[in-house]
Structure formats: C-alpha cells, structure tokens
Coordinates of C-alpha atoms in Angstrom, one line a residue:
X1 CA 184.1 137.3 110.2
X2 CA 185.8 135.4 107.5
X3 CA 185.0 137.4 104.0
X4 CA 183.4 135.1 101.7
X5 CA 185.1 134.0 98.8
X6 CA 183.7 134.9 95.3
X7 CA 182.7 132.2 93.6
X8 CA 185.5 131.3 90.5
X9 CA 184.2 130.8 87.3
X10 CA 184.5 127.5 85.7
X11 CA 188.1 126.7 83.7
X12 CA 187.1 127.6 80.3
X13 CA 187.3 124.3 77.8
X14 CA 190.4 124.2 75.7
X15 CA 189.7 125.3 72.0
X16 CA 189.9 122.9 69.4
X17 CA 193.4 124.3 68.4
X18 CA 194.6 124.1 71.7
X19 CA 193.7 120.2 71.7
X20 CA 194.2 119.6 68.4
X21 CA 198.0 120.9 67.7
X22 CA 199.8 118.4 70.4
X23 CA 198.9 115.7 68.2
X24 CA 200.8 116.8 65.1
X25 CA 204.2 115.9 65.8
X26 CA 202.9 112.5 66.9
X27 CA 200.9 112.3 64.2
X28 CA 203.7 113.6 61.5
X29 CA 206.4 110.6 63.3
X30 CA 203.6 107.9 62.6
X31 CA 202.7 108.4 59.4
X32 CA 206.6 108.7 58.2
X33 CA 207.6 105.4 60.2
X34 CA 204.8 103.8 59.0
X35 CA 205.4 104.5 55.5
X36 CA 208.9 103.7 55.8
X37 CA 208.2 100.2 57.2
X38 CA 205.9 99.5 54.2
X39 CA 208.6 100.6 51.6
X40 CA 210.6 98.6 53.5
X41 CA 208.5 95.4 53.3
X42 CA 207.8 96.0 49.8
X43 CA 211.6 96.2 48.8
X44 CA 212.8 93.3 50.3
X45 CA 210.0 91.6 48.9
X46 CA 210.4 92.6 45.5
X47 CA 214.4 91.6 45.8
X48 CA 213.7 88.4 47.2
X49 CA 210.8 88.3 44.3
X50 CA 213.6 89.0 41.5
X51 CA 216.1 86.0 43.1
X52 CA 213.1 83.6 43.1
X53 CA 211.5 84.5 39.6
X54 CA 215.0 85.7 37.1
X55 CA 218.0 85.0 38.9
X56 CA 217.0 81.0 40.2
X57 CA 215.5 79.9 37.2
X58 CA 218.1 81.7 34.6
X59 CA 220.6 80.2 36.7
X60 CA 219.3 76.6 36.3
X61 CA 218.0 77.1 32.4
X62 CA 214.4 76.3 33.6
X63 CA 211.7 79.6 32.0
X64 CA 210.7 82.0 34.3
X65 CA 206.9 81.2 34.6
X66 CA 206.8 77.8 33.4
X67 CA 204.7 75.3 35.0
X68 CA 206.9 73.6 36.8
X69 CA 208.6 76.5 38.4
X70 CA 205.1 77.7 39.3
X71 CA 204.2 75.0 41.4
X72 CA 207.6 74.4 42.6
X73 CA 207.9 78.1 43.9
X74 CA 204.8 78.5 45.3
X75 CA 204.3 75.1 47.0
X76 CA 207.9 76.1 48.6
X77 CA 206.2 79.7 49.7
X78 CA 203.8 77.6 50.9
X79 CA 206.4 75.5 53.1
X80 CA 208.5 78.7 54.6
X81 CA 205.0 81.1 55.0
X82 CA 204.0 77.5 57.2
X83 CA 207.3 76.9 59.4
X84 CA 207.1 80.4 60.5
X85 CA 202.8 80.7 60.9
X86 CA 204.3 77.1 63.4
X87 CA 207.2 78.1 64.7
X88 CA 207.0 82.0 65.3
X89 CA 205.9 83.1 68.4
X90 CA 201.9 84.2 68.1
X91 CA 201.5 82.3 64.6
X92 CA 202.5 85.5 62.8
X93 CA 199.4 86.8 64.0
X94 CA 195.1 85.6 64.0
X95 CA 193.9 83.7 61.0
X96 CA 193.8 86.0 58.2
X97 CA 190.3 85.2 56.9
X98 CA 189.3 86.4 60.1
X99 CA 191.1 89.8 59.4
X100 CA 190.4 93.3 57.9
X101 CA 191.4 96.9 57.3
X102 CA 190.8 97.3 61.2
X103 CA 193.4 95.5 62.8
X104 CA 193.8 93.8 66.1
X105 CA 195.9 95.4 68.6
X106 CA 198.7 92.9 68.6
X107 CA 201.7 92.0 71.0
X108 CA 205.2 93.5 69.7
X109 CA 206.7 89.5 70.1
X110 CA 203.8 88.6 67.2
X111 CA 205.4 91.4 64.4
X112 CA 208.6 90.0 63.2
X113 CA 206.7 87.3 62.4
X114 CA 203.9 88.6 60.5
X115 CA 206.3 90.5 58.9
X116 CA 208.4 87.5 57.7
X117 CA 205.5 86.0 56.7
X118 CA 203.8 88.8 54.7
X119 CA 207.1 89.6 52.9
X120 CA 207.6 85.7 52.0
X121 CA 203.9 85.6 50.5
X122 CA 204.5 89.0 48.5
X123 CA 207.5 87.4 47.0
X124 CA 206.5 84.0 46.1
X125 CA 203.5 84.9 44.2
X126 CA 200.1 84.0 46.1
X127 CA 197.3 86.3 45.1
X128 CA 197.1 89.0 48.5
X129 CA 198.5 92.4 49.1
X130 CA 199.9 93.6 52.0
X131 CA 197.7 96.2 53.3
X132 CA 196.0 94.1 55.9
X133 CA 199.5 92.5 57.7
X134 CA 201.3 96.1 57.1
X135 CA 198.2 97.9 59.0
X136 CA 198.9 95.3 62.0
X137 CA 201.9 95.2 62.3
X138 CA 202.2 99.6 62.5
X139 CA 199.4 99.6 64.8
X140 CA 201.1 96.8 67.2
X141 CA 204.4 99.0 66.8
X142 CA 202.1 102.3 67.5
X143 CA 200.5 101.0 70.4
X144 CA 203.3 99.4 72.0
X145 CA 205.8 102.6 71.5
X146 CA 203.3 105.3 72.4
X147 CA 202.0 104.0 75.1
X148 CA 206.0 103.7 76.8
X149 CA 206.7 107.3 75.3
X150 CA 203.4 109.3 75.7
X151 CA 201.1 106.9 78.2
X152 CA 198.9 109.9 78.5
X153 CA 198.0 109.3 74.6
X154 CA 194.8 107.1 74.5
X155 CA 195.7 103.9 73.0
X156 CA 192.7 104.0 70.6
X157 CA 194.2 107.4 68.9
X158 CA 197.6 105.5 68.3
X159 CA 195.8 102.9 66.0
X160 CA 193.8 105.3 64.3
X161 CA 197.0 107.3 63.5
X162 CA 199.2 104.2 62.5
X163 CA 195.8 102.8 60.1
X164 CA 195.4 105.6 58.5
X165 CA 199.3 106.4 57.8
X166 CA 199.9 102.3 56.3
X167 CA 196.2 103.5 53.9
X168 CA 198.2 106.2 53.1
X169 CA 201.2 105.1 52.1
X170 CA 199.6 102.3 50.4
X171 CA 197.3 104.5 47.8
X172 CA 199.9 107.2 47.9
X173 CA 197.1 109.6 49.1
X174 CA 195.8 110.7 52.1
X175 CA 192.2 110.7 50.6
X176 CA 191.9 107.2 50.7
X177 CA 192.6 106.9 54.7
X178 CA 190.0 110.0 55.4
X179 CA 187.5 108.0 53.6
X180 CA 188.4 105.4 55.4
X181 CA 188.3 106.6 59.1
X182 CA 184.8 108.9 58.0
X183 CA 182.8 105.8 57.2
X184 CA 183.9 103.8 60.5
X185 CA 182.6 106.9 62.3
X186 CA 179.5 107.0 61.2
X187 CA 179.6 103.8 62.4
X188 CA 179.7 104.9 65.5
X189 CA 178.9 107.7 68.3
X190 CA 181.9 110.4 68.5
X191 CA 183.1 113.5 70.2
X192 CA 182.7 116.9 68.2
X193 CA 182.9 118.0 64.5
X194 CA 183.6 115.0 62.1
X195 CA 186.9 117.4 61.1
X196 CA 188.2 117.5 64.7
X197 CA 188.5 113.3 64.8
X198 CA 190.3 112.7 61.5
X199 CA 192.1 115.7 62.1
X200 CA 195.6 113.9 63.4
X201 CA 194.8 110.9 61.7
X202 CA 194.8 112.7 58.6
X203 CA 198.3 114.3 59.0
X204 CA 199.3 111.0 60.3
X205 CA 197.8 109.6 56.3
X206 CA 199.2 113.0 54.4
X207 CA 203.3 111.7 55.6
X208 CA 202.5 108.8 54.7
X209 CA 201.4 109.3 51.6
X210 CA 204.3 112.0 51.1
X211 CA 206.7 109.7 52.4
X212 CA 205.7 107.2 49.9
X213 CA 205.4 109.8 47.0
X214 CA 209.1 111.2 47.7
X215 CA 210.8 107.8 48.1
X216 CA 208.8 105.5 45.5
X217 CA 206.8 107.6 43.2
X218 CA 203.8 105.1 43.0
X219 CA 201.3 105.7 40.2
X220 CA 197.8 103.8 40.2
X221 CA 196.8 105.7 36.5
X222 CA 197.0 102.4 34.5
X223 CA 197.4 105.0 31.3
X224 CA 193.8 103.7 29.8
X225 CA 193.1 105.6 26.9
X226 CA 191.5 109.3 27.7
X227 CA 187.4 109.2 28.5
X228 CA 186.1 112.9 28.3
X229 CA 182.5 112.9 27.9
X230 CA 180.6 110.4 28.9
X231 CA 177.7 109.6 27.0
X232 CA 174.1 107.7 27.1
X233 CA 175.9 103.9 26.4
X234 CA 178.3 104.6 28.9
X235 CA 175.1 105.5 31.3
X236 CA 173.6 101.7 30.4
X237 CA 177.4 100.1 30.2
X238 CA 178.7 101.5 34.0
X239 CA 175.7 100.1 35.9
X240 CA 175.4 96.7 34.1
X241 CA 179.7 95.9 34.7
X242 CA 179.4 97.5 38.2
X243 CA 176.8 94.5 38.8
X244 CA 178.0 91.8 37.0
X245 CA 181.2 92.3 38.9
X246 CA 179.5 92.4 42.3
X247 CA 178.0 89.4 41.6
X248 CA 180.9 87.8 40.6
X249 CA 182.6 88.9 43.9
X250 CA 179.5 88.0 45.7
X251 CA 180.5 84.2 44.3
X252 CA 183.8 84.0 45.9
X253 CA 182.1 85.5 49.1
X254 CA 179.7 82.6 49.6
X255 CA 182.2 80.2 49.0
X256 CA 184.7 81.9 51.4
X257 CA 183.5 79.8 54.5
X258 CA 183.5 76.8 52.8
X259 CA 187.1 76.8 51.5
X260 CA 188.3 78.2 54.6
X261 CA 186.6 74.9 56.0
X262 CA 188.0 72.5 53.7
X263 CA 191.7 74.1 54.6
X264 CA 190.8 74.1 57.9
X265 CA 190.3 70.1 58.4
X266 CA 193.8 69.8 57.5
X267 CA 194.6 71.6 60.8
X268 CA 198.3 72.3 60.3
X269 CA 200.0 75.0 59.0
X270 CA 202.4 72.5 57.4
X271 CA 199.4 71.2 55.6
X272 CA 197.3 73.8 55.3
X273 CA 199.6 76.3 53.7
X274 CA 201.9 74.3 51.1
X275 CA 198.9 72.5 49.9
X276 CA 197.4 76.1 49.4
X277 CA 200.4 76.8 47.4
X278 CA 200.3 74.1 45.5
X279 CA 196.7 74.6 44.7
X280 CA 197.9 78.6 43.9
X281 CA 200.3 77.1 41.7
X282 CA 198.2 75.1 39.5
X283 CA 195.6 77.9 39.4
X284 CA 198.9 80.2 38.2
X285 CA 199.7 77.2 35.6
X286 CA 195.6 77.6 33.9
X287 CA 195.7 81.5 34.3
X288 CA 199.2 82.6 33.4
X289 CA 201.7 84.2 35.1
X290 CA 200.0 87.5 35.5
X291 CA 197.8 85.9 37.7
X292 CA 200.0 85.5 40.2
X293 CA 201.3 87.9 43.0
X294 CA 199.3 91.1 44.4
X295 CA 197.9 92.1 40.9
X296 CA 198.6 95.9 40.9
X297 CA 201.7 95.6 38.1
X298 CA 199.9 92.6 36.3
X299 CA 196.7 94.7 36.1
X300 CA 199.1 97.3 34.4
X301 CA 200.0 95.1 31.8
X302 CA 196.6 94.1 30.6
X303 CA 195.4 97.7 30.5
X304 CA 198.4 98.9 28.6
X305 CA 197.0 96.6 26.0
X306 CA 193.3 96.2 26.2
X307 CA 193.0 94.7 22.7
X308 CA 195.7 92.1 23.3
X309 CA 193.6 89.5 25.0
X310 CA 190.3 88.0 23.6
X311 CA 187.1 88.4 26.0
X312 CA 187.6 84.3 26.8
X313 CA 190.8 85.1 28.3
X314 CA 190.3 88.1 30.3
X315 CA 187.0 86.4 31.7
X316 CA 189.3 83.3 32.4
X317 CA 191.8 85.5 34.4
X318 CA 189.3 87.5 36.4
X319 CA 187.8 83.8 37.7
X320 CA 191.4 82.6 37.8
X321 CA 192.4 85.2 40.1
X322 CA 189.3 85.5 42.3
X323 CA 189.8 81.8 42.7
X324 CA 193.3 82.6 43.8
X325 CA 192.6 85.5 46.0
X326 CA 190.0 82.8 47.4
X327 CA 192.9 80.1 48.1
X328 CA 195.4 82.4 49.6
X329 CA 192.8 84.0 51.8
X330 CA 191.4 80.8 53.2
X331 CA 194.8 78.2 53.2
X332 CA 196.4 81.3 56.0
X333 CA 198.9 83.2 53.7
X334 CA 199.0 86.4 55.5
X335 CA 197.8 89.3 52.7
X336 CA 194.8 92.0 52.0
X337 CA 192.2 91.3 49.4
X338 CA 191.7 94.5 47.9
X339 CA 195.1 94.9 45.8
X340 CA 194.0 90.8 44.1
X341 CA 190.2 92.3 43.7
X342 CA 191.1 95.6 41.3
X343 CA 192.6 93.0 39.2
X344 CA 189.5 90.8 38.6
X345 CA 187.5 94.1 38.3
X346 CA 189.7 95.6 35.7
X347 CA 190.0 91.9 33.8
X348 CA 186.2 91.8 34.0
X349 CA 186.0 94.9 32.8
X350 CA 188.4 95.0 30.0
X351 CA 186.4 91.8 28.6
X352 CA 183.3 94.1 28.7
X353 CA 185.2 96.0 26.2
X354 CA 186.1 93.3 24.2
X355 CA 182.1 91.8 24.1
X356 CA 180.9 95.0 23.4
X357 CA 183.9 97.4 21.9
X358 CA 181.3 100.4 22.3
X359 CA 182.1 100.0 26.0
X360 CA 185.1 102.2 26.8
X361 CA 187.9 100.8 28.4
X362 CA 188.2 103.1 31.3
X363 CA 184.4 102.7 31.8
X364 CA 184.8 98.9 31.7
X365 CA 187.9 98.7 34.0
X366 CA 187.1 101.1 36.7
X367 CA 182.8 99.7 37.2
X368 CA 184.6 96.9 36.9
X369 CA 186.4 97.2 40.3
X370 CA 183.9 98.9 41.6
X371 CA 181.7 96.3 41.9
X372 CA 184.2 93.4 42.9
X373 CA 185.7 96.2 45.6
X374 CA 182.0 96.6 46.9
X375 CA 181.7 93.3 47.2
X376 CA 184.7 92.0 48.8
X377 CA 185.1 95.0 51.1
X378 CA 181.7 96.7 51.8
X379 CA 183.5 100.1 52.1
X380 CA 181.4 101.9 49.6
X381 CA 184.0 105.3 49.3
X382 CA 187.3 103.2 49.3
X383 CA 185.4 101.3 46.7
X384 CA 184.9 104.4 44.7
X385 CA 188.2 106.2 44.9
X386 CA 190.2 103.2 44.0
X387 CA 187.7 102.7 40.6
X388 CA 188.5 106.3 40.0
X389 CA 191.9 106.9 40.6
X390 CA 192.8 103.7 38.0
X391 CA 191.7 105.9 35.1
X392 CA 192.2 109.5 36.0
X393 CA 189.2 111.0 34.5
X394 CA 187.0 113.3 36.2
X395 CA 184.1 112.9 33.6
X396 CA 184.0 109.3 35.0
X397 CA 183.1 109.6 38.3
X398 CA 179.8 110.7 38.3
X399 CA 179.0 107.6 36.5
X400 CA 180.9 105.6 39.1
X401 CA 178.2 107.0 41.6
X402 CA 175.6 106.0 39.7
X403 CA 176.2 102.2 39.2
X404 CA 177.3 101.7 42.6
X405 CA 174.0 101.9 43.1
X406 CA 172.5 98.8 41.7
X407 CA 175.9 96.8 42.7
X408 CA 175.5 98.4 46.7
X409 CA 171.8 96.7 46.6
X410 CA 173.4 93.7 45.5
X411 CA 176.1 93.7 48.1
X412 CA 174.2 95.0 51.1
X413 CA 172.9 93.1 54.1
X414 CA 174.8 89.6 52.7
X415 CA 177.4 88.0 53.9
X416 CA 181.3 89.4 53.9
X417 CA 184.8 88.1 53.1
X418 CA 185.7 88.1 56.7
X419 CA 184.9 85.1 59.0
X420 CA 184.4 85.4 62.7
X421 CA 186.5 83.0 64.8
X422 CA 184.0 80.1 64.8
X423 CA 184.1 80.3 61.1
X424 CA 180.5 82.0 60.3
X425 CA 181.0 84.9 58.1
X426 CA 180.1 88.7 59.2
X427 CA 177.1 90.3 57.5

C-alpha cells in the first residue's frame, strides 16, 4: 500500500516586514521624482514669472503692477492657458472645479499639457496653486511607469505613493501627506494596522519633503511675532476668527456652482479662460498686486508687517482674493485652492488684529486659515497643520483644536468647492 502522505501545514503568512520592505525603494524613487518635477515646475514658473512681471515691463517703461499691465498680462495668461486647454491633447486634463487632492488616474498623452498649462497660470498671476495639477500629473506618470516596470505593483498603491510624495514636497513635510492619506482611510474599509497602509506612502512623502528641503529650503513660518502663553482672550478671539472665516469661505462655496455656470455658457476655452483673466485682472487692479498669483510669498509680506495695512484693507484683500480664487477656479485655469485660501485666512485674520489689537497676530492669522481651509477643503487635519505651521508656536495649537470646533459645525454636511461633472456640488 501506498504510505499516506502527512498532511503539510499551511505556508505561514508573510510578516509585515517581509511585505512591507519591497516597497521602499519604490517608494524612495517616487517621492524623489516627484519632488523633482514640482521644483521643476515651480522654477520655470517663477523664471517665466520674472520675464513677464520685471524684465517686460522695465524693458518697455510701463510699472510693474500697474493697471494696465495687470489686465494686459493676465488676460494674455488667459489666452495661452486657453490655446493649450483647446489644442492639447486631453484638454490638459478634466475641468478643474471638478478636481481635488485625489486625482484622476490620467493618460501619459494628457501631462505635458497640464503641465504647460499649470506652469503658464503660476506665472501669469491667477489666484491657484499648484498642488492639485502637480498631484495629477505624478500620479499619471506613477501609474503609467510602474505599471511597465513593476506590473505586479497594484496600480492603486502607485497613486498613493506619487500623492503623498507631490503633499510632501509641497508642505516640505511628510506630516502633512500622513494626515492626508489617514483621514481618506477612515473613509474607507482597509487591510491591517493603520501604520502598515501609510507605511510606503509615507517614505514615498518623507523624499519628498527631503528632496524639497535639500534643494529649495521652503519655509512656511511667516516670522509673526512670538505667542507663548495663551490666555482667556485668546480662548474667546480663536473660536470667533476660526468662524467668521468659515463663513466667509462658506460664501465663495455657495457661489462656486454658479460662477462655474456663468463661465460655462460661454463654452469655449478661448472665451472662457481670457475673459476669466480679464476679470482676474481687474480684481488684481481693486486689490493690489499682492493679490495676485498663488498667495504663499504675498501672505509673507503682509505678515511681516501686520500694522502696515488698516483693517478696511486687509478685509478688502481677503474678499478680493477669495473672489479671485473663485474666478480662476471656475473660468478652467488649472491650480489648487488651498495655497489662494491661507492667504484670505491670514488677511482675515490679521484685520482681527487690527479691529481688536488685543487679538494676537499669530492667533488672528492661523484661526484665520483655519477656518477658510475648513471650509474650502473639508480636510479637518490638513486644515490644522497648515494654521499651525504658519506661526510655529506650540502654545497655539491647542487653541487651534478648540475653535475648529465651532467652524467644523459650520462647515459640515454643506456643500464643497468641488463640482461633480453635471455641475452640482459634492456635500
């Protein structure tokens, strides 16, 4: 008779190490390409921002910012950012009100022109960042490379990793991207310890935010003065700015659909987009020049002088600039929102301080963003780490926690400043 085979016992599952160290190389390659093509971006943009805003109107004795140059630059942004949304293959990419932090997996033919088209808009002054095109376009390049290199990768880790390398590089940190990536988990069901999922895409964040730190040094400190100890007005004052702001942001929310609308019925990019400039332009011509572009070195200048401006005119920025961030976004300038909203915050905030000078600048500025970030985004922790990391002060957070609070009621369960494609906004 045949002996009988003992029974095996069943492969033993690989250990956590053992699954989780393949994926750092990967991981380490993404987060330093992706940083790399931000830099990138960014530099060409700011040399093709220095020929359109010093060199051209030096050369032609015109100033710098005045009104006429305004609209004449950004109505012809307007023109080049529409013949390539026309002419490029894939439009340079899906409307961008209908856009977020979580980007569509796009087609490699669709990048150079979403790229084109994000480093024209940086330069010519509309109010957007570039996080939301920069996250694309890495996680079109991610997708399309590691898939032909590594198929056995899943496609969905690829993303992850190149999203939370571009949030990386772009806040200089890696915290930002793990806050990130934790709250769209609890979003929904996953595999194993919360530390085992944003394992890679947190080494994937940490080079990118290394990569940016070695080449570019980025500082987000706006240098406020020093808040130690935080006392019972700043307990009342936090709450109250945190709110105000939301419900400012909450404004330019509800009016989102319906400028997107009005843009919309002129149907054409060549329409849509250089009458969006020229619109941008006339807004830059009532606010002032630091009004214009992402916000993140303007917001510098009005912090490095919080007395300098009376409250009329910071209030008049912040709605200058959330009216601009509302233009760009709607017209189909291809930008983020977040980089525009810390300057209405910190404007809003800094003319708390000058209503009420017993309201301390740093206290003003960062429940200031706070609450236009809440609003805008609805990503409670990005929210937060953004209003801290403006004014470095530990003592400040734990009032941060408290008046998102009142702004989160405010904010939650109502519409957001992303549209679905037919045009109703996402709740």
């Amino acid at each position: 008779m045949p002996q009988e085979t003992a029974p095996q016992a069943p492969a033993a599952p690989a250990t956590p190490a053992r699954a989780l160290l393949p994926l750092i190389l990967p991981a380490l390659v993404v987060g330093v390409a992706a940083a790399l093509l931000f830099l990138g971006v960014s530099e060409a943009a700011e040399a093709l921002q220095h020929v359109l805003w010093q060199d051209l109107p030096d050369a032609l004795g015109v100033g710098r910012f005045s009104v006429p140059w305004m609209l004449t630059v950004l109505t012809a942004t307007g023109v080049a950012v529409g013949l390539v949304v026309w002419k490029a293959p894939g439009h340079a990419g899906p409307d961008p009100a209908t856009t977020g932090l979580d980007a569509p997996a796009l087609p490699p033919v669709v990048l150079p022109g979403l790229l084109l088209a994000t480093a024209l808009m940086l330069a010519g002054g509309p109010s957007l960042g570039p996080e939301n095109p920069i996250i694309a376009v890495n996680v079109g390049l991610a997708l399309w490379l590691g898939h032909r290199l590594l198929p056995r990768v899943p496609g969905g880790l690829w993303a992850a990793l190149a999203e939370a390398a571009t949030i990386g590089a772009l806040f200089g940190t890696p915290v930002a991207a793990a806050l990130v990536i934790s709250e769209a988990l609890a979003g929904r069901p996953a595999k194993g310890a919360l530390w085992d999922n944003v394992f890679a895409p947190l080494v994937a964040a940490a080079a990118g935010a290394i990569t940016t730190e070695l080449v570019a040094r980025p500082t987000f400190d706006l240098g406020l003065p020093a808040f130690d100890h935080p006392g019972w007005g700043d307990l009342l004052a936090a709450p109250v700015v945190a709110s105000a702001a939301a419900l400012l942001g909450m404004a330019a929310v509800y009016a989102f659909p319906y400028v997107h609308a009005a843009f919309g019925k002129l149907r054409h990019p060549m329409l849509m987009l250089p009458v969006g400039g020229l619109v941008l332009g006339l807004l830059g011509a009532l606010g002032g020049h630091l009004t214009l572009f992402k916000g993140l070195e303007e917001v510098g200048e009005l912090a490095a002088d919080p007395g300098g401006w009376t409250a009329g005119e910071f209030a008049g920025m912040a709605v200058v600039k959330l009216a601009a961030l509302l233009v760009a976004a709607c017209c189909g300038f291809r930008g983020g929102r977040i980089f525009p909203a810390v300057f209405v915050g910190a404007a809003l905030g800094l003319c708390a301080h000058a209503l009420v000078p017993g309201v301390h600048p740093a206290v003003g500025v960062s429940a200031g963003v706070l609450g236009v970030l809440l609003a805008v985004t609805r990503q409670g922790w990005v929210s937060l780490f953004v209003a801290a990391v403006l004014v470095a002060s530990p003592a400040v957070l734990a009032l941060l926690c408290i008046a998102s609070l009142p702004a989160w009621l405010l904010v939650t369960g109502r519409p957001q400043m992303q549209l679905r494609e037919d045009g109703t906004p996402l709740r």
